[in-house]
Coordinates of C-alpha atoms and ligand atoms in Angstrom, one line a residue:
M1131 CA 23.6 -79.4 8.7
L1132 CA 21.7 -82.6 10.3
Q1133 CA 20.4 -84.6 7.9
F1134 CA 17.1 -86.6 9.2
I1135 CA 14.3 -89.3 8.3
K1136 CA 11.2 -89.4 10.0
Y1137 CA 9.9 -93.0 10.8
Q1138 CA 6.6 -94.4 12.5
G1139 CA 5.4 -97.1 14.1
L1140 CA 1.7 -97.3 14.5
G1141 CA 1.9 -93.0 14.8
N1142 CA 4.7 -93.0 17.2
D1143 CA 7.1 -91.2 15.4
F1144 CA 10.9 -90.9 15.8
L1145 CA 13.5 -88.2 14.4
M1146 CA 16.0 -91.0 12.8
V1147 CA 19.9 -89.7 13.1
D1148 CA 22.6 -92.2 10.6
A1149 CA 25.6 -91.4 12.7
R1150 CA 26.9 -95.1 12.3
S1151 CA 30.1 -93.2 11.0
S1152 CA 30.7 -91.4 13.5
G1153 CA 33.3 -91.6 17.2
D1154 CA 32.3 -90.0 20.3
D1155 CA 28.6 -89.4 20.5
A1156 CA 29.2 -86.6 22.9
E1157 CA 30.9 -84.9 19.6
L1158 CA 27.0 -85.1 18.1
G1159 CA 25.6 -82.7 20.5
F1160 CA 22.2 -84.2 20.9
T1161 CA 22.1 -82.1 24.6
P1162 CA 19.0 -82.6 26.1
E1163 CA 17.7 -79.4 25.0
R1164 CA 18.1 -79.2 21.6
V1165 CA 16.6 -82.8 21.1
R1166 CA 13.4 -81.2 23.4
R1167 CA 13.6 -78.0 20.5
L1168 CA 13.7 -80.7 17.6
C1169 CA 11.4 -83.0 19.1
D1170 CA 8.2 -79.5 19.8
R1171 CA 5.4 -80.1 17.6
R1172 CA 5.4 -76.4 16.9
F1173 CA 8.7 -74.6 17.3
G1174 CA 10.7 -77.8 16.5
V1175 CA 10.4 -80.9 13.3
G1176 CA 7.8 -82.7 16.1
A1177 CA 8.0 -86.2 17.3
D1178 CA 7.5 -88.2 20.3
G1179 CA 11.0 -89.1 20.0
L1180 CA 14.6 -88.8 18.8
I1181 CA 16.8 -92.2 18.4
L1182 CA 20.7 -92.4 16.8
A1183 CA 22.5 -95.1 15.1
L1184 CA 25.5 -95.5 16.5
P1185 CA 28.3 -97.8 15.6
P1186 CA 28.1 -100.6 18.1
R1187 CA 30.7 -101.4 20.8
V1188 CA 30.0 -104.6 22.2
G1189 CA 30.3 -106.9 19.6
G1190 CA 26.3 -106.2 17.8
E1191 CA 25.8 -104.4 14.3
C1192 CA 24.4 -101.8 15.5
R1193 CA 23.9 -99.8 19.0
M1194 CA 20.3 -97.6 19.1
R1195 CA 19.9 -94.2 21.2
I1196 CA 16.6 -93.2 22.7
F1197 CA 15.9 -89.9 23.6
N1198 CA 12.3 -88.8 25.0
A1199 CA 10.9 -86.0 23.6
D1200 CA 11.7 -84.0 27.3
G1201 CA 15.8 -84.6 26.2
S1202 CA 15.7 -87.7 28.7
E1203 CA 16.9 -91.2 28.0
P1204 CA 15.0 -94.4 28.4
E1205 CA 17.3 -97.6 28.1
M1206 CA 14.6 -99.1 25.4
C1207 CA 12.0 -98.5 23.1
G1208 CA 10.0 -100.8 21.0
N1209 CA 8.3 -98.8 18.2
G1210 CA 11.5 -97.2 17.7
I1211 CA 13.5 -100.7 17.2
R1212 CA 11.3 -101.5 14.7
C1213 CA 12.1 -98.2 12.9
L1214 CA 15.9 -98.3 12.8
A1215 CA 15.4 -102.3 11.6
R1216 CA 13.2 -100.3 8.4
F1217 CA 15.9 -97.8 8.5
L1218 CA 18.8 -99.8 8.0
A1219 CA 16.7 -102.2 5.2
D1220 CA 16.0 -99.0 3.4
S1221 CA 19.5 -97.5 3.8
D1222 CA 21.0 -101.3 3.1
G1223 CA 18.2 -102.8 0.5
D1224 CA 18.0 -106.0 3.2
Q1225 CA 15.4 -108.1 2.4
P1226 CA 12.5 -110.2 4.4
G1227 CA 14.8 -112.3 6.7
R1228 CA 17.3 -110.3 8.1
S1229 CA 18.1 -109.8 11.2
W1230 CA 20.1 -107.0 13.5
Q1231 CA 21.7 -107.4 16.5
I1232 CA 21.4 -104.6 18.0
E1233 CA 23.1 -102.9 20.8
T1234 CA 20.4 -101.1 23.9
L1235 CA 21.0 -99.7 27.1
A1236 CA 18.5 -102.6 28.1
G1237 CA 21.1 -104.6 26.2
R1238 CA 21.0 -107.3 22.6
I1239 CA 17.8 -106.6 21.1
V1240 CA 16.8 -108.3 18.0
P1241 CA 14.5 -106.8 15.4
E1242 CA 14.1 -109.8 12.0
L1243 CA 12.4 -108.1 8.8
Q1244 CA 9.6 -110.2 7.9
G1245 CA 6.9 -110.0 4.9
G1246 CA 4.5 -107.1 4.1
G1247 CA 6.2 -103.8 5.9
L1248 CA 6.1 -105.6 9.9
I1249 CA 9.2 -106.1 11.6
R1250 CA 9.4 -108.8 14.2
V1251 CA 11.3 -107.9 17.9
D1252 CA 13.1 -110.7 20.4
M1253 CA 12.4 -108.1 23.2
G1254 CA 14.3 -110.3 25.4
A1255 CA 12.9 -111.8 28.7
P1256 CA 10.4 -109.3 31.3
M1257 CA 12.0 -107.3 34.6
L1258 CA 9.8 -108.9 37.5
E1259 CA 11.9 -108.4 40.3
P1260 CA 11.0 -104.9 42.0
E1261 CA 14.9 -103.7 42.1
A1262 CA 15.3 -104.2 38.3
V1263 CA 11.9 -102.5 36.6
P1264 CA 12.3 -100.6 39.0
T1265 CA 10.0 -99.7 41.1
A1266 CA 9.1 -99.7 45.3
L1267 CA 6.2 -101.9 44.9
P1268 CA 6.8 -104.6 46.8
M1269 CA 6.4 -108.8 44.8
G1270 CA 2.9 -110.3 44.7
A1271 CA 0.9 -113.0 44.5
A1272 CA 1.2 -113.2 40.9
G1273 CA 4.7 -113.2 40.9
L1274 CA 5.2 -109.4 40.0
P1275 CA 5.2 -106.3 41.9
Q1276 CA 1.8 -105.3 42.9
G1277 CA -0.6 -102.7 44.9
V1278 CA -2.7 -99.9 45.6
I1279 CA -1.6 -97.1 44.7
E1280 CA -3.1 -92.8 44.8
A1281 CA -2.7 -90.1 42.1
A1282 CA -5.1 -87.5 41.0
G1283 CA -7.0 -88.1 43.7
E1284 CA -8.1 -92.0 42.6
Q1285 CA -7.3 -95.1 43.9
F1286 CA -5.6 -97.1 40.9
T1287 CA -4.9 -101.3 41.4
V1288 CA -1.5 -101.8 39.7
G1289 CA 0.8 -104.2 38.3
A1290 CA 4.6 -103.1 37.2
A1291 CA 7.3 -105.0 34.8
G1292 CA 10.3 -103.2 32.5
M1293 CA 11.2 -104.4 29.6
G1294 CA 14.8 -102.3 30.0
N1295 CA 12.5 -99.7 31.1
P1296 CA 9.6 -99.2 33.3
H1297 CA 5.6 -99.6 33.1
V1298 CA 2.7 -99.5 35.3
V1299 CA -0.1 -101.4 34.3
I1300 CA -3.8 -100.7 35.3
P1301 CA -6.9 -103.1 34.1
V1302 CA -9.6 -101.1 33.8
A1303 CA -13.0 -102.3 32.6
D1304 CA -14.1 -99.3 30.3
L1305 CA -11.0 -97.3 28.4
E1306 CA -13.2 -95.0 27.5
A1307 CA -13.9 -93.9 31.5
I1308 CA -10.3 -92.9 32.1
A1309 CA -9.1 -89.6 32.3
L1310 CA -5.6 -90.5 30.7
E1311 CA -3.8 -86.9 30.4
A1312 CA -4.6 -86.1 34.6
W1313 CA -4.3 -89.7 35.9
G1314 CA -1.4 -90.4 33.0
A1315 CA 0.5 -87.3 34.2
A1316 CA 0.4 -88.3 38.1
L1317 CA 1.0 -91.7 38.1
E1318 CA 4.0 -91.5 35.6
V1319 CA 6.0 -89.4 38.8
H1320 CA 4.3 -91.3 41.7
P1321 CA 7.1 -92.2 44.0
A1322 CA 6.5 -96.2 43.5
F1323 CA 8.3 -95.4 40.5
P1324 CA 12.0 -93.8 41.5
A1325 CA 12.9 -93.5 37.4
R1326 CA 8.8 -92.0 36.9
T1327 CA 7.5 -95.1 34.9
N1328 CA 5.5 -95.2 31.2
V1329 CA 1.7 -95.8 32.4
H1330 CA -0.7 -98.1 30.3
F1331 CA -4.3 -98.7 30.7
V1332 CA -5.9 -102.0 29.5
Q1333 CA -9.1 -103.1 28.6
V1334 CA -9.5 -106.8 28.3
L1335 CA -11.8 -108.2 25.1
S1336 CA -11.1 -111.5 24.7
P1337 CA -8.4 -113.6 26.2
D1338 CA -6.1 -113.2 23.1
H1339 CA -7.2 -109.5 22.6
L1340 CA -6.4 -106.8 24.6
A1341 CA -7.0 -103.0 23.9
M1342 CA -4.8 -100.4 25.6
Q1343 CA -4.5 -96.4 26.2
V1344 CA -0.2 -94.7 26.6
W1345 CA 1.1 -92.2 28.7
E1346 CA 4.3 -91.9 27.9
R1347 CA 7.6 -91.2 30.4
G1348 CA 9.6 -87.9 28.6
A1349 CA 6.5 -88.3 25.9
G1350 CA 3.1 -87.8 27.6
P1351 CA 0.2 -89.1 25.4
T1352 CA 1.3 -91.6 22.2
L1353 CA -0.4 -93.9 19.6
A1354 CA 1.7 -96.6 20.5
C1355 CA 4.3 -98.1 22.9
G1356 CA 6.0 -101.2 21.7
T1357 CA 7.5 -101.5 25.8
G1358 CA 4.4 -100.9 27.5
A1359 CA 2.7 -103.4 24.4
C1360 CA 5.3 -106.5 26.0
A1361 CA 4.8 -104.9 29.5
V1362 CA 1.0 -105.2 29.9
L1363 CA 1.0 -109.0 28.2
V1364 CA 3.1 -109.8 30.9
V1365 CA 1.3 -107.9 33.4
C1366 CA -2.1 -109.4 32.1
H1367 CA -0.9 -113.1 32.0
R1368 CA 0.2 -113.5 35.7
L1369 CA -3.0 -111.6 37.0
G1370 CA -4.5 -114.4 34.9
L1371 CA -6.3 -112.1 32.2
C1372 CA -4.8 -113.6 29.2
E1373 CA -3.3 -116.5 27.2
R1374 CA 0.3 -115.5 26.6
S1375 CA -0.3 -114.5 23.5
A1376 CA -2.6 -112.0 21.8
R1377 CA -3.5 -108.8 19.7
L1378 CA -2.8 -105.8 21.3
D1379 CA -5.1 -103.0 20.1
L1380 CA -3.2 -99.7 21.1
P1381 CA -4.9 -96.1 19.0
G1382 CA -2.2 -96.0 16.6
G1383 CA -3.3 -99.4 15.4
P1384 CA -2.2 -103.4 16.7
L1385 CA 0.8 -105.0 18.2
L1386 CA 1.0 -108.8 17.9
V1387 CA 2.4 -109.8 21.3
E1388 CA 3.9 -113.7 22.2
W1389 CA 5.5 -114.1 25.7
N1390 CA 7.3 -117.1 24.7
A1391 CA 7.2 -120.0 27.9
D1392 CA 10.7 -122.0 26.6
T1393 CA 12.7 -119.4 26.2
D1394 CA 10.8 -116.1 28.8
H1395 CA 11.1 -113.9 25.6
L1396 CA 9.0 -111.4 24.5
F1397 CA 8.1 -111.3 20.8
M1398 CA 6.4 -107.7 19.5
T1399 CA 5.4 -107.3 15.7
G1400 CA 4.0 -104.5 14.1
P1401 CA 4.9 -102.1 11.3
A1402 CA 7.5 -99.5 10.6
E1403 CA 7.3 -96.5 8.0
A1404 CA 9.4 -94.0 6.5
V1405 CA 7.4 -90.6 6.4
F1406 CA 9.8 -87.9 5.3
D1407 CA 13.8 -87.0 4.4
A1408 CA 14.8 -83.7 5.5
V1409 CA 17.3 -81.3 6.8
V1410 CA 17.9 -79.3 10.3
A1411 CA 17.6 -75.6 9.7
P1412 CA 21.1 -74.0 10.8
E1413 CA 18.6 -71.6 13.3
L1414 CA 16.6 -74.7 14.7
W1415 CA 19.5 -76.8 15.8
D1416 CA 21.9 -73.5 16.8
G1417 CA 18.9 -72.4 18.9
G1418 CA 20.4 -73.3 22.7
G1419 CA 24.1 -73.8 22.0
E1420 CA 26.5 -74.1 19.4
M1421 CA 26.9 -76.3 16.5
P1422 CA 28.1 -79.8 17.2
E1423 CA 30.9 -78.9 14.7
P1424 CA 32.5 -75.6 15.4
A1425 CA 34.9 -74.4 13.2
G1426 CA 38.5 -75.9 15.2
A1427 CA 36.9 -78.6 16.8
A1428 CA 39.0 -81.3 14.6
A1429 CA 42.1 -79.8 16.7
A1430 CA 40.3 -80.6 20.1
V1431 CA 39.1 -84.1 18.7
P1432 CA 41.9 -87.1 18.5
E1433 CA 42.7 -88.8 15.2
A1434 CA 42.7 -92.0 16.7
T1435 CA 38.6 -91.3 18.1
V1436 CA 37.2 -90.4 14.8
A1437 CA 37.2 -93.1 12.3
V1438 CA 35.0 -91.5 9.5
D1439 CA 34.3 -93.6 7.0
C1440 CA 34.1 -90.9 3.8
A1441 CA 33.9 -93.8 1.5
T1442 CA 30.0 -93.7 2.9
T1443 CA 30.3 -90.7 4.7
C1444 CA 31.0 -88.1 1.3
V1445 CA 28.4 -91.0 -0.5
N1446 CA 25.4 -89.9 2.2
G1447 CA 27.0 -86.3 2.3
C1448 CA 29.6 -85.1 4.5
I1449 CA 29.0 -84.5 8.1
R1450 CA 32.4 -83.2 9.7
P1451 CA 34.1 -82.2 6.7
E1452 CA 36.9 -80.0 8.3
A1453 CA 37.5 -83.6 11.1
C1454 CA 38.1 -85.8 8.3
A1455 CA 40.9 -88.1 8.2
S1456 CA 41.0 -88.8 5.0
Q1457 CA 42.9 -85.6 3.1
E1458 CA 41.5 -87.1 -0.1
A1459 CA 38.1 -87.2 0.8
Q1460 CA 38.8 -83.5 1.8
D1461 CA 40.5 -82.7 -1.5
R1462 CA 37.4 -83.9 -3.1
V1463 CA 35.0 -81.8 -1.2
A1464 CA 37.4 -78.4 -1.1
A1465 CA 37.6 -79.2 -5.1
L1466 CA 33.2 -80.3 -5.5
L1467 CA 32.7 -76.9 -3.2
A1468 CA 35.3 -74.5 -5.4
S1469 CA 33.7 -76.1 -8.9
S1470 CA 30.4 -75.7 -7.7
S1471 CA 27.5 -73.5 -7.3
L1472 CA 25.3 -73.5 -4.4
D1473 CA 22.4 -74.1 -7.0
D1474 CA 24.5 -77.2 -8.0
L1475 CA 25.4 -78.0 -4.9
V1476 CA 21.4 -77.7 -3.8
A1477 CA 20.3 -79.7 -6.9
L1478 CA 23.5 -82.2 -5.9
A1479 CA 21.7 -82.3 -2.6
T1480 CA 18.4 -83.0 -4.1
N1481 CA 19.1 -85.5 -6.4
S1482 CA 20.1 -88.3 -3.4
L1483 CA 17.8 -87.3 -1.6
E1484 CA 15.5 -88.4 -4.7
A1485 CA 17.4 -91.2 -5.4
R1486 CA 16.8 -92.6 -1.9
T1487 CA 13.2 -91.9 -2.0
R1488 CA 13.2 -93.4 -5.5
A1489 CA 14.4 -96.8 -3.9
R1490 CA 12.1 -97.0 -1.7
V1491 CA 9.4 -96.5 -3.5
T1492 CA 10.5 -99.7 -5.8
R1493 CA 11.3 -101.5 -3.0
H1494 CA 7.4 -101.3 -1.8
G1495 CA 6.8 -102.2 -6.0
G1496 CA 5.3 -98.4 -6.5
S1497 CA 6.3 -97.1 -10.0
G1498 CA 7.9 -94.5 -8.5
V1499 CA 7.4 -91.0 -7.5
Ligands
ZDP1100 O1 10.9 -95.0 28.6 C1 10.5 -94.7 28.2 O2 11.0 -93.1 28.6 C2 9.9 -94.6 27.2 N1 8.7 -93.3 26.7 C3 10.7 -94.8 25.7 C4 10.0 -94.9 24.4 C5 9.3 -96.0 24.3 C6 8.6 -96.4 22.5 N2 7.3 -95.7 22.7 C7 8.1 -97.4 22.7 O3 7.5 -98.3 21.4 O4 9.0 -98.4 23.4 C8 9.4 -96.3 22.0

């Protein structure tokens, strides 16, 4: 049974899966089709994407993989990495000042827990070389890919930037006047962007205050996009429309973005909140393919690659009892199953869910549910 926790950052919402004690990613079974089913807001749980917290590979503390609601896998996500940091803090009881070295397809990203439920993320440097975005737009006078492109029967004067993932930015006089659905969908797949692109319309309210609307690659209209907010600030600053630091108003709320002149790094600050804990119904998981832990899978996976940490895994709920390397843990699971009624097991699961929720509420200074 797949356990997940739903998190959101400014309404950009994700299913968070703790796979930190897993071995081979492929074994987890998150196929594009299954991700689509889980993220579907009618037939599934519903989310803009799904995030896997995984064991590190290159010296970081944790590795993050993100999947868009359409099943595609982008390189990075801003709101998502704030949600991951909040999840790590919720799980491990971390306090403000704690930061994490997170491995992503866009390189090492460093979120830091702030007070007041905020997370400040070192998003790294923007990518402004056309091939790095990637885009076919030529380098323009402002020092970034620029041009006039046509889509949905309209002409758009655009700038582009990469944050590990591609973004096209269109300054407009009035956000109310844009046709987000029609223009966003057409620009997402414009041939000037070989890997597709995220699309952002921005209105300058003042040199340190911008408002934007988002159409995301692989997710459509969303309430917020963190990598997009960084790309918007970079493009607007290079076009002389704003300062190096600004508040960005998104439909889901504000982000603060600063572009450090010395390090060339962008720093994004905003909230991230847990929404609920849950378990996916086997029917939903099964819908399109075999479960990740079909009987006998243990035999197919060489012992060495599946370092299951029973002490942690069993406490959080065993995910692969048949593949557990530890006979002792297997015996414990078998004894528990043999000596417990279904009601006992359900009560056990409910209690651990309640314990985690109480811990979260207490941490937020609440009096408990
Ligand atoms: O690049 C893409 O395909 C994005 N849809 C990835 C998700 C970006 C995200 N919304 C963000 O906040 O950067 C999570």
